[in-house]
CSV table of C-alpha atoms in Angstrom, one decimal:
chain,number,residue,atom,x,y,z
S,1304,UNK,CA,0.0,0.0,0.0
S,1305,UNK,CA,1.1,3.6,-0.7
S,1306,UNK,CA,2.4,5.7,2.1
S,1307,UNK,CA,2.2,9.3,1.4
S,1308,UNK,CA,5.3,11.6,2.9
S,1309,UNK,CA,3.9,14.4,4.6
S,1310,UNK,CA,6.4,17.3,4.2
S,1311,UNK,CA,4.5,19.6,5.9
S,1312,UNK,CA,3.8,17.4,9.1
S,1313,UNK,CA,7.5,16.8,8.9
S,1314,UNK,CA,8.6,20.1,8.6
S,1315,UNK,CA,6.2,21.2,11.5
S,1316,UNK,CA,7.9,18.8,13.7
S,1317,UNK,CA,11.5,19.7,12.7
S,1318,UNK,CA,9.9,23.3,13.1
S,1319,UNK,CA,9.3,22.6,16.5
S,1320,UNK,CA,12.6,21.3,17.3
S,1321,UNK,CA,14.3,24.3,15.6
S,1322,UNK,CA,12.2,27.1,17.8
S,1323,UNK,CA,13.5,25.5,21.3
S,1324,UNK,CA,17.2,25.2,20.0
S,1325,UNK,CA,17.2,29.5,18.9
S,1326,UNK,CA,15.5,30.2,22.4
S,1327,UNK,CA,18.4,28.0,23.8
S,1328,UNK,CA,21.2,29.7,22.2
S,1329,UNK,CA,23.0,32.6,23.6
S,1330,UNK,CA,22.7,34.6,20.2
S,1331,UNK,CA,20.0,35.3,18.2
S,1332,UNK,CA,20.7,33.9,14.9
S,1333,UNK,CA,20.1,36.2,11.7
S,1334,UNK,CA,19.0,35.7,8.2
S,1335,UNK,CA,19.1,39.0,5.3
S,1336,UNK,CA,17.0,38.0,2.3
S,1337,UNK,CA,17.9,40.1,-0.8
S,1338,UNK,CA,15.1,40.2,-3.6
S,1339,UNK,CA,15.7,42.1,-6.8
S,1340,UNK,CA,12.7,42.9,-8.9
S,1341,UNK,CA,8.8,41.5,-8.9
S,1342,UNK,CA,8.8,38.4,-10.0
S,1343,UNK,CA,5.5,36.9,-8.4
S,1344,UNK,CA,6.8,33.3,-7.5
S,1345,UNK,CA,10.0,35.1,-5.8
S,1346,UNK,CA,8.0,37.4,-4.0
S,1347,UNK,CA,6.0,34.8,-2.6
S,1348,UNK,CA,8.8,32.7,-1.7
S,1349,UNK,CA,10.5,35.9,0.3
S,1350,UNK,CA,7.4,36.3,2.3
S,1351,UNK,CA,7.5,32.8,3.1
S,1352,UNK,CA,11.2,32.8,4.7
S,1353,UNK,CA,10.0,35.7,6.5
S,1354,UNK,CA,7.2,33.8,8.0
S,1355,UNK,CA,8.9,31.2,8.7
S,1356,UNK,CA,11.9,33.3,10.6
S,1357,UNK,CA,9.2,34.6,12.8
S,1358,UNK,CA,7.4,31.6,13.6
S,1359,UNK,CA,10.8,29.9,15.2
S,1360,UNK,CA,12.7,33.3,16.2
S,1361,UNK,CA,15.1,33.9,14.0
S,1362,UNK,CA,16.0,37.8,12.8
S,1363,UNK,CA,15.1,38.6,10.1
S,1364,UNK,CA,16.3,41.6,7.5
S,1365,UNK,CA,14.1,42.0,4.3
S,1366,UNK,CA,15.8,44.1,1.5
S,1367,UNK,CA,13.2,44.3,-1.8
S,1368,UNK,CA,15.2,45.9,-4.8
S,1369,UNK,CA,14.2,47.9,-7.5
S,1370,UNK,CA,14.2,45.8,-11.0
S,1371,UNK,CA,16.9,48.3,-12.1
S,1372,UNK,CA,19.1,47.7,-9.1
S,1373,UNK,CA,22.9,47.5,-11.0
S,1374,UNK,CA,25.6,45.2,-9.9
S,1375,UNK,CA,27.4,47.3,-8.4
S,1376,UNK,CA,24.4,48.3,-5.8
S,1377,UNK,CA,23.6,45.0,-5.3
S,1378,UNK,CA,27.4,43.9,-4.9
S,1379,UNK,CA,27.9,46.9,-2.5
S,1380,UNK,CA,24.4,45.9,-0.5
S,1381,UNK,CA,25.8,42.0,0.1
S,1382,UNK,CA,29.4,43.8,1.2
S,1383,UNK,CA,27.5,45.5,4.2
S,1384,UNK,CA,25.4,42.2,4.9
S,1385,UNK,CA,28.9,40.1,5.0
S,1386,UNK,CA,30.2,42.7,7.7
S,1387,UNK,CA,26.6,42.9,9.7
S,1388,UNK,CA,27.3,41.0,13.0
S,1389,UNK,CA,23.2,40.6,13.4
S,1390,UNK,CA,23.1,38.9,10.0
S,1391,UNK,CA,24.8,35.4,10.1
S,1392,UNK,CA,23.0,34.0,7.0
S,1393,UNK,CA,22.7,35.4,3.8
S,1394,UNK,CA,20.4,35.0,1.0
S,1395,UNK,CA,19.6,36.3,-2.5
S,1396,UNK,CA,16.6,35.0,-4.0
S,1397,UNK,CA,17.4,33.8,-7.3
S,1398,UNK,CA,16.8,34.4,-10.4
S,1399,UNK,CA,17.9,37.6,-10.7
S,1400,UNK,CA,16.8,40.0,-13.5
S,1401,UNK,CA,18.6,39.3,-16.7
S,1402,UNK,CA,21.3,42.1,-16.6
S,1403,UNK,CA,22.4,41.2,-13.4
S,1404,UNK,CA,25.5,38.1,-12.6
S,1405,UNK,CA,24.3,35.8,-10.8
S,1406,UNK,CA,27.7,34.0,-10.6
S,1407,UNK,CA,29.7,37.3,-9.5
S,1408,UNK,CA,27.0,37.8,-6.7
S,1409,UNK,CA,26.9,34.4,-5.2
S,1410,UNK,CA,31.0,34.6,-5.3
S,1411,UNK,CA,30.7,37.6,-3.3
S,1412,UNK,CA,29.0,36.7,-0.6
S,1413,UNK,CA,31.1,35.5,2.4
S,1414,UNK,CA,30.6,31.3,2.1
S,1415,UNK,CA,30.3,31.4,6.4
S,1416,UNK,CA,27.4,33.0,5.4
S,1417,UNK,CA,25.9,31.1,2.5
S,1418,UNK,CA,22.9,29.6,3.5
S,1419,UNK,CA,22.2,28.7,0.3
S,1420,UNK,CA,25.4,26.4,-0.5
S,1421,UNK,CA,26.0,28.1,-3.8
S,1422,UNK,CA,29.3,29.5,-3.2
S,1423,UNK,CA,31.9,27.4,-5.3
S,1424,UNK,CA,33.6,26.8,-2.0
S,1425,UNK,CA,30.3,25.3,0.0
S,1426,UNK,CA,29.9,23.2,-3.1
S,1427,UNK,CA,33.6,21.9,-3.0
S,1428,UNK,CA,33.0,20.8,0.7
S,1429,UNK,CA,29.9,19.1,-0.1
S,1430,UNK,CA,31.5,17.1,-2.8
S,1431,UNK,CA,33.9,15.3,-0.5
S,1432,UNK,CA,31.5,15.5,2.1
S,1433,UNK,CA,32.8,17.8,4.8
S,1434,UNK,CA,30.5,20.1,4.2
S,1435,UNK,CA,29.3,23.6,6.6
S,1436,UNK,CA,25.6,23.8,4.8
S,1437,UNK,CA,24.0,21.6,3.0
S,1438,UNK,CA,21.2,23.4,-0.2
S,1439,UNK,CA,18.3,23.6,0.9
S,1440,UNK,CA,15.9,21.3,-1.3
S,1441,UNK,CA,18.2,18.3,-1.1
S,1442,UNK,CA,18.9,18.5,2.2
S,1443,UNK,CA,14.9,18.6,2.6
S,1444,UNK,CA,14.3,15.1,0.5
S,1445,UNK,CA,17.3,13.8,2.6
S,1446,UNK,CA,14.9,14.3,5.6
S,1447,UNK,CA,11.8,13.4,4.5
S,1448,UNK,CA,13.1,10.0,3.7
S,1449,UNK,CA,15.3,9.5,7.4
S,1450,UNK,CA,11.9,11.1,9.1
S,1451,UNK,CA,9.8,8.5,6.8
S,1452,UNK,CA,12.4,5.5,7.5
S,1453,UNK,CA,13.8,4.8,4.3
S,1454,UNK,CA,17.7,4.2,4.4
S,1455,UNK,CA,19.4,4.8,1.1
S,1456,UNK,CA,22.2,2.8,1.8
S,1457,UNK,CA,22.5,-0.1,-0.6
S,1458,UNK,CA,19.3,1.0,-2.9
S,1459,UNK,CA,19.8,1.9,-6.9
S,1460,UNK,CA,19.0,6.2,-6.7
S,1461,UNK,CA,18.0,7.4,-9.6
S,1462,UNK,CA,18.3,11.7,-10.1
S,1463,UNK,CA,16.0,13.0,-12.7
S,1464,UNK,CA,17.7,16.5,-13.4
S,1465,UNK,CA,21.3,17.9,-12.9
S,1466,UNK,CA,20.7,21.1,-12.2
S,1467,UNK,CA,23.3,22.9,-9.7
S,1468,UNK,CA,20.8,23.9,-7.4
S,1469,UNK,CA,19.4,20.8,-6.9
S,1470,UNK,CA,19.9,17.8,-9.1
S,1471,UNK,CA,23.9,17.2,-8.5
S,1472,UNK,CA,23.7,18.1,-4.8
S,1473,UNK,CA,20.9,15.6,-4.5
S,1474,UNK,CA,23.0,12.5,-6.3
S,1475,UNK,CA,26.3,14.0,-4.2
S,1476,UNK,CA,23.8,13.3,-0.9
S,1477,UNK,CA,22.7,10.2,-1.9
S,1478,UNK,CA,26.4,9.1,-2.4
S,1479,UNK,CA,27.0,10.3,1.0
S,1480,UNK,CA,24.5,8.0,2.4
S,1481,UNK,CA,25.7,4.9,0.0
S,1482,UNK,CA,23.4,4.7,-2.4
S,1483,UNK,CA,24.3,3.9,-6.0
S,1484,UNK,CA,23.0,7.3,-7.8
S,1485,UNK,CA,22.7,7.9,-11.9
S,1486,UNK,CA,22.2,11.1,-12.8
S,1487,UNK,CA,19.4,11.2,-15.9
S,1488,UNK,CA,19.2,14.2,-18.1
S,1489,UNK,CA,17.7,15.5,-21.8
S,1490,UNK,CA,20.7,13.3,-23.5
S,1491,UNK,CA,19.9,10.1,-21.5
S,1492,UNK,CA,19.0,7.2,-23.6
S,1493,UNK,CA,16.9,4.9,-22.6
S,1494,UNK,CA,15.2,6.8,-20.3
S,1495,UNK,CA,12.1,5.3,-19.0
S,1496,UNK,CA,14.3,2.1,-18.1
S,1497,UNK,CA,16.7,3.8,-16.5
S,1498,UNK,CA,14.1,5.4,-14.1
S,1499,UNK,CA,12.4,1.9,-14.0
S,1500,UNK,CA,15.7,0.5,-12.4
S,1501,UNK,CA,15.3,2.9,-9.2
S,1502,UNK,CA,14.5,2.3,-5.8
S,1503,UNK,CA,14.2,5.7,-5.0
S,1504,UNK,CA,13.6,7.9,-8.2
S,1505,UNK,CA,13.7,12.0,-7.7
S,1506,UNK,CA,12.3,13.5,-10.3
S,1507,UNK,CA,13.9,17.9,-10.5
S,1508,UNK,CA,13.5,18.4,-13.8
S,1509,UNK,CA,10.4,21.1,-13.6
S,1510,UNK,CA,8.3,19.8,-15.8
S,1511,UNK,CA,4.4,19.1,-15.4
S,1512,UNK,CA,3.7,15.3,-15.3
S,1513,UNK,CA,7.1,14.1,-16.8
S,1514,UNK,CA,7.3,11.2,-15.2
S,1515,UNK,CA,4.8,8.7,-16.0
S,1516,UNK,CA,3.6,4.9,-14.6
S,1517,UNK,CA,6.0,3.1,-17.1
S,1518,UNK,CA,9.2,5.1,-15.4
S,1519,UNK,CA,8.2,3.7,-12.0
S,1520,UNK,CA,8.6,-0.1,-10.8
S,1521,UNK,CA,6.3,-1.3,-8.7
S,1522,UNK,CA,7.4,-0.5,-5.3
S,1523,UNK,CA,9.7,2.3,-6.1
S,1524,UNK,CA,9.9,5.4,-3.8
S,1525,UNK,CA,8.8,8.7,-5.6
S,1526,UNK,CA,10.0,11.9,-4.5
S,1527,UNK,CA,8.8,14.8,-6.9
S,1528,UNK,CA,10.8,17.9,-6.5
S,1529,UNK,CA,9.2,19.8,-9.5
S,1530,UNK,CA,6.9,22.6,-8.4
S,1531,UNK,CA,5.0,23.5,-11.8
S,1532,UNK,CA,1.3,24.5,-13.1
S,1533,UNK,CA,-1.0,22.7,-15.3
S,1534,UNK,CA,-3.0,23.7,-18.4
S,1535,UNK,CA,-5.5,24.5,-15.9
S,1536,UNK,CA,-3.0,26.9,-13.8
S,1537,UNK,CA,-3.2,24.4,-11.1
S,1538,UNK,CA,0.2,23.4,-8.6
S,1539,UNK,CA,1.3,20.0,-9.3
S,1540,UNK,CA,4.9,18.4,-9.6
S,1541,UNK,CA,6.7,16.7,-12.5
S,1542,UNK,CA,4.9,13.2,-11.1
S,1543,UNK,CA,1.8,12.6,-13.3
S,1544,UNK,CA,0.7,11.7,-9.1
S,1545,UNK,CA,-2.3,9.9,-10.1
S,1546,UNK,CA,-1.0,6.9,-12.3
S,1547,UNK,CA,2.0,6.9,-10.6
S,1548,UNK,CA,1.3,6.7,-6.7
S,1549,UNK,CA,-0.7,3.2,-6.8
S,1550,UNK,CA,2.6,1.5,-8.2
S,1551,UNK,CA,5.3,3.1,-5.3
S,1552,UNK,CA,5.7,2.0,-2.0
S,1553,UNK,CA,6.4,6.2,-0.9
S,1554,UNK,CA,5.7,9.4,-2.3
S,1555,UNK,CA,5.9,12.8,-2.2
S,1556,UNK,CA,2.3,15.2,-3.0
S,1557,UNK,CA,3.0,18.3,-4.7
S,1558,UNK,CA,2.2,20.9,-3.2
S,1559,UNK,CA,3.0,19.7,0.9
S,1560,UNK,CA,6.0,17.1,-0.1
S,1561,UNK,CA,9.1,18.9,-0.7
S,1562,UNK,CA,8.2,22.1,-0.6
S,1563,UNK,CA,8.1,22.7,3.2
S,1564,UNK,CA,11.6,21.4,3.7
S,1565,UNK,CA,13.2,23.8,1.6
S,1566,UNK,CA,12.3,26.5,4.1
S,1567,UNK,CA,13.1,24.5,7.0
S,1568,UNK,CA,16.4,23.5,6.0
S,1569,UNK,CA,17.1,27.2,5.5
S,1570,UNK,CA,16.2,28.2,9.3
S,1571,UNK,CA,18.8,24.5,10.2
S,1572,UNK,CA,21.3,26.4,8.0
S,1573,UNK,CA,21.1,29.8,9.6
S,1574,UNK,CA,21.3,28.4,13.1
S,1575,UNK,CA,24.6,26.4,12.1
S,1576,UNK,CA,26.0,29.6,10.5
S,1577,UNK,CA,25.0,31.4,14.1
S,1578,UNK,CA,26.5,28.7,15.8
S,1579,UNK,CA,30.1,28.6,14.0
S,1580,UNK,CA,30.2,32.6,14.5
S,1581,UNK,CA,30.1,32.0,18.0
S,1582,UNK,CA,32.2,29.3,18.1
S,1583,UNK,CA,29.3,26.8,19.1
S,1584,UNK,CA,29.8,23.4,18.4
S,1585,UNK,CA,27.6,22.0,15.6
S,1586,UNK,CA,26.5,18.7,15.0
S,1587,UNK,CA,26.0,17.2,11.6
């Protein structure tokens, strides 16, 4: 029978756990959000991190740009957040407007302070597995499956996407916790029997009801990252959910799978980054 994985249950309960350790500490931890323009998704997902610093006591600075902002503004904004001692985490919602770099801006914020994992040098440590933060949305499935009781060690993982955001950090995690990963993209052949081969199969390739029943064997574990809209404007993920769920053992609804734990694993990050700043020890 199919057991659902309920991120937002999860989430509440790691939630929880999060708002006792920040009234424990003897700092206040601190996140700056940085978002550049109107886009309507961004803006929603700002609000959201602001929420969500509130709810568990966290600081929280909100800086909303104009869509004109240059780089140099921007730049020069991120140089006074890496210098604020009431900001420990540091994040700018991404993407930015077109004329802007988004590679010179996440090289220029201080990597103590990336809560995002972008920096090249947060990626490096992740790679060998010695890592300070972990992104956000991998590090979210990877908790969803330990709070669900699935153990990747041993099982065949297969990674639809390899995206740097979340499709290679997710296969890099999944190594970490010994599973045997294969990265599918748009130039993998064969690809419906690849998927078929997986254990757990996570599907990041933001596309609305990619994955179909004849990717999945039967008893497979689904986690669908994709957050996308349907012809009828309608939330759903790149699992066509309906066909696919009676044949998997686990999976993830879109929305309240994944979704949640992005946020959360933020919050984790920005206490960790608090933590090392005050020389706090931090567990892994």
């Amino acid at each position: 029978m199919t057991k659902l994985i309920n991120g937002k249950e999860i989430s509440a309960a790691i939630r929880a756990e999060i708002r006792q350790e920040v009234a424990s500490l003897p700092l206040r931890p601190g996140l700056a959000v940085v978002l550049v323009g109107s886009d309507p998704a961004s803006q929603v997902y700002v609000r959201n991190k602001n929420r969500a610093c509130e709810e568990v006591g966290i600081y929280s600075e909100m800086y909303t740009l104009p869509e004109e902002t240059t780089q140099e503004q921007l730049l020069s904004l991120i140089d006074q957040l890496n210098e604020s001692p009431l900001v420990h985490g540091i994040l700018v919602q991404l993407p930015l407007p077109k004329h802007l770099n988004e590679e010179e801006v996440i090289l220029r914020i201080n990597p103590s302070k990336d809560v995002d994992a972008f920096h090249p040098a947060n990626v490096g440590k992740i790679m060998i597995g010695n890592y300070d933060f972990l992104p956000c949305t991998p590090a979210g499935v990877m908790e969803l499956l330990a709070y669900s009781g699935i153990d990747p060690a041993g099982k065949e993982c297969v990674v639809l996407g390899r995206s740097n955001i979340v499709g290679k950090p997710q296969a890099m995690l999944l190594l970490h916790a010994n599973a045997t990963v294969t990265i599918c993209h748009s130039r993998t052949a064969n690809l419906a029997e690849v998927c078929r081969r997986a254990d757990i199969l996570v599907s990041a390739v933001g596309r609305a009801g990619f994955v179909t029943a004849d990717m999945v064997k039967d008893g497979a574990i689904v986690i669908d990252v994709g957050i996308n809209r349907d012809e009828n404007g309608k939330l759903c993920g790149d699992v066509a959910f309906d066909e696919v769920a009676p044949k998997t053992s686990y999976i993830t609804p879109v929305p309240g799978g994944v979704g949640p734990m992005t946020i959360t694993m933020l919050l984790k990050n920005t206490i960790t980054a608090a933590k090392r700043a005050a020389g706090l020890e931090v567990h892994k």
